[in-house]
Short mmCIF file of C-alpha atoms in Angstrom, two decimals:
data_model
loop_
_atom_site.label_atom_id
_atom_site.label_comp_id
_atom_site.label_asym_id
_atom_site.label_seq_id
_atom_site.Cartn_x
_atom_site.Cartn_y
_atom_site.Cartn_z
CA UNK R 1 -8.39 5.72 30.31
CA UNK R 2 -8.54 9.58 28.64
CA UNK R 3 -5.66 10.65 30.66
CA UNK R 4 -3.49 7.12 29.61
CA UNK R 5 -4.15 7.80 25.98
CA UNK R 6 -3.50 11.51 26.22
CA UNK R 7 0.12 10.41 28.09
CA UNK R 8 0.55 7.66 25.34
CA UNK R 9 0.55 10.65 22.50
CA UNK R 10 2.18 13.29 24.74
CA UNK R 11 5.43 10.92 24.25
CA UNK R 12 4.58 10.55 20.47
CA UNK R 13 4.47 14.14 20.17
CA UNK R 14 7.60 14.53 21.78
CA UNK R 15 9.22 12.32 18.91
CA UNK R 16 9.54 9.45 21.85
CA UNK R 17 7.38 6.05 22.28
CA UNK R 18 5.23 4.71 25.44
CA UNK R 19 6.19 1.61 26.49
CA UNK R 20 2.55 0.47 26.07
CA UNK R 21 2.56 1.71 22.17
CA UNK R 22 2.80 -1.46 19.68
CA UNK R 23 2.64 -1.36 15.99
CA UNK R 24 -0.81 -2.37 14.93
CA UNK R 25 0.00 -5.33 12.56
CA UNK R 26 -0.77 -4.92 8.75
CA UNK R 27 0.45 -1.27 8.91
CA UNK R 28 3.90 -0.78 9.79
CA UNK R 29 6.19 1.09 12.19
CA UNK R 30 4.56 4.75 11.57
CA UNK R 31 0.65 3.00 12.72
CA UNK R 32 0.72 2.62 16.62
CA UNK R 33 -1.42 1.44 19.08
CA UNK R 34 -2.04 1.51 22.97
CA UNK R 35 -4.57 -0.37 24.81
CA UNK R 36 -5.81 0.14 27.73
CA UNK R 37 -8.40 -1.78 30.51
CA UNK R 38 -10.38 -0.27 33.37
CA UNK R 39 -13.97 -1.56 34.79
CA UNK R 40 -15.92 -0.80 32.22
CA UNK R 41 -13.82 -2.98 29.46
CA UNK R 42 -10.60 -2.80 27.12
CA UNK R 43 -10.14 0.14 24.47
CA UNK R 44 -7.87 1.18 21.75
CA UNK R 45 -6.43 4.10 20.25
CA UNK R 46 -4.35 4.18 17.10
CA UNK R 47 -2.33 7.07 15.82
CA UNK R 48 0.37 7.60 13.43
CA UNK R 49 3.74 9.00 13.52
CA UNK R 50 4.65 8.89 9.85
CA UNK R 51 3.96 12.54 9.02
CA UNK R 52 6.62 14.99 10.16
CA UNK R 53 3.70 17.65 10.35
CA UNK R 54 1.52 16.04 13.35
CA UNK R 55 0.60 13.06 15.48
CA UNK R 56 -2.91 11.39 14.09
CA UNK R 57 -4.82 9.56 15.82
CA UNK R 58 -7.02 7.36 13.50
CA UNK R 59 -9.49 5.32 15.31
CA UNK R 60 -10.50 5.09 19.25
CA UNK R 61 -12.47 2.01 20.05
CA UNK R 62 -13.93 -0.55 22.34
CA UNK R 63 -12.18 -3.85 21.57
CA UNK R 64 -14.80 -6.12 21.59
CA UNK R 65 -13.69 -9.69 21.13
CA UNK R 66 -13.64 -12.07 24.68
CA UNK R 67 -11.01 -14.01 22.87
CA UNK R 68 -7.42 -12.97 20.87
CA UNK R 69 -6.03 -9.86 20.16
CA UNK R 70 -7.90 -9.65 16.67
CA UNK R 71 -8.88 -6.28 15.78
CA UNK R 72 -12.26 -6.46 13.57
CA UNK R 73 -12.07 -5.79 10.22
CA UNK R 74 -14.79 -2.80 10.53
CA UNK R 75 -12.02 -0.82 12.62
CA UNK R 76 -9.62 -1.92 10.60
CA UNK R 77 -10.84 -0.67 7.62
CA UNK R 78 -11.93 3.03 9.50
CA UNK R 79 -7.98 2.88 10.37
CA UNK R 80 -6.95 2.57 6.27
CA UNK R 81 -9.68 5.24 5.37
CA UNK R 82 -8.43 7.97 8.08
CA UNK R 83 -4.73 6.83 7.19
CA UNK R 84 -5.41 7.54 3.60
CA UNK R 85 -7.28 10.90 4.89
CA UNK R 86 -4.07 11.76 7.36
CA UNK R 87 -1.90 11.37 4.18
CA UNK R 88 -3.42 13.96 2.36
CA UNK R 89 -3.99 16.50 5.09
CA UNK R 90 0.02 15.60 5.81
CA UNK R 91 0.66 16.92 2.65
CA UNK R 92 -1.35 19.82 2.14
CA UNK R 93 -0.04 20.69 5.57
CA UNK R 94 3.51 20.29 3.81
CA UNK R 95 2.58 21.88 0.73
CA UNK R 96 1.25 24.98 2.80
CA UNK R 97 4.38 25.06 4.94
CA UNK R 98 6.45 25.47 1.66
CA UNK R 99 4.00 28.30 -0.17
CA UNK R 100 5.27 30.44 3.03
#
């Protein structure tokens, strides 16, 4: 599961998109998200792409419904408040890149 995540982001790194990645609804194009199974259950990671300065991943999870697709709102809400954090490191990062 750590290596399909870490090959997920290698692409968005690259400025490309895994087939896999899907744009976690209520967020937009630059939220993404890639889920993946093995034995021991189904689990998410979301990152964003809107920030020229890096990839950030948000949130890495266990989904936990047996029915839907439904994220909860509990990891929904962690995704907004490390969004909102990501925006503000994004542009410090920016600002600092400019002060050079």
């Amino acid at each position: 599961m750590v290596r399909f995540f870490g090959h997920a982001l290698d692409f968005a790194q690259h400025g490309d998109r895994h087939d896999s990645a899907k744009v976690l609804k209520g967020f937009g194009g630059g939220v993404l998200e890639v889920v993946e199974s093995d034995i021991g259950g189904t689990y998410r990671a979301v990152y964003t792409v809107k920030f020229e300065a890096a990839v950030f991943v948000r949130h890495c999870f266990p989904k936990k419904s047996k029915s839907g697709i439904a994220t909860s709102k509990k990891d929904m809400d962690v995704v907004r408040a490390r969004l909102k954090a990501a925006e503000a490191l994004a542009k410090e990062m920016q600002d600092d890149k400019s002060n050079d």
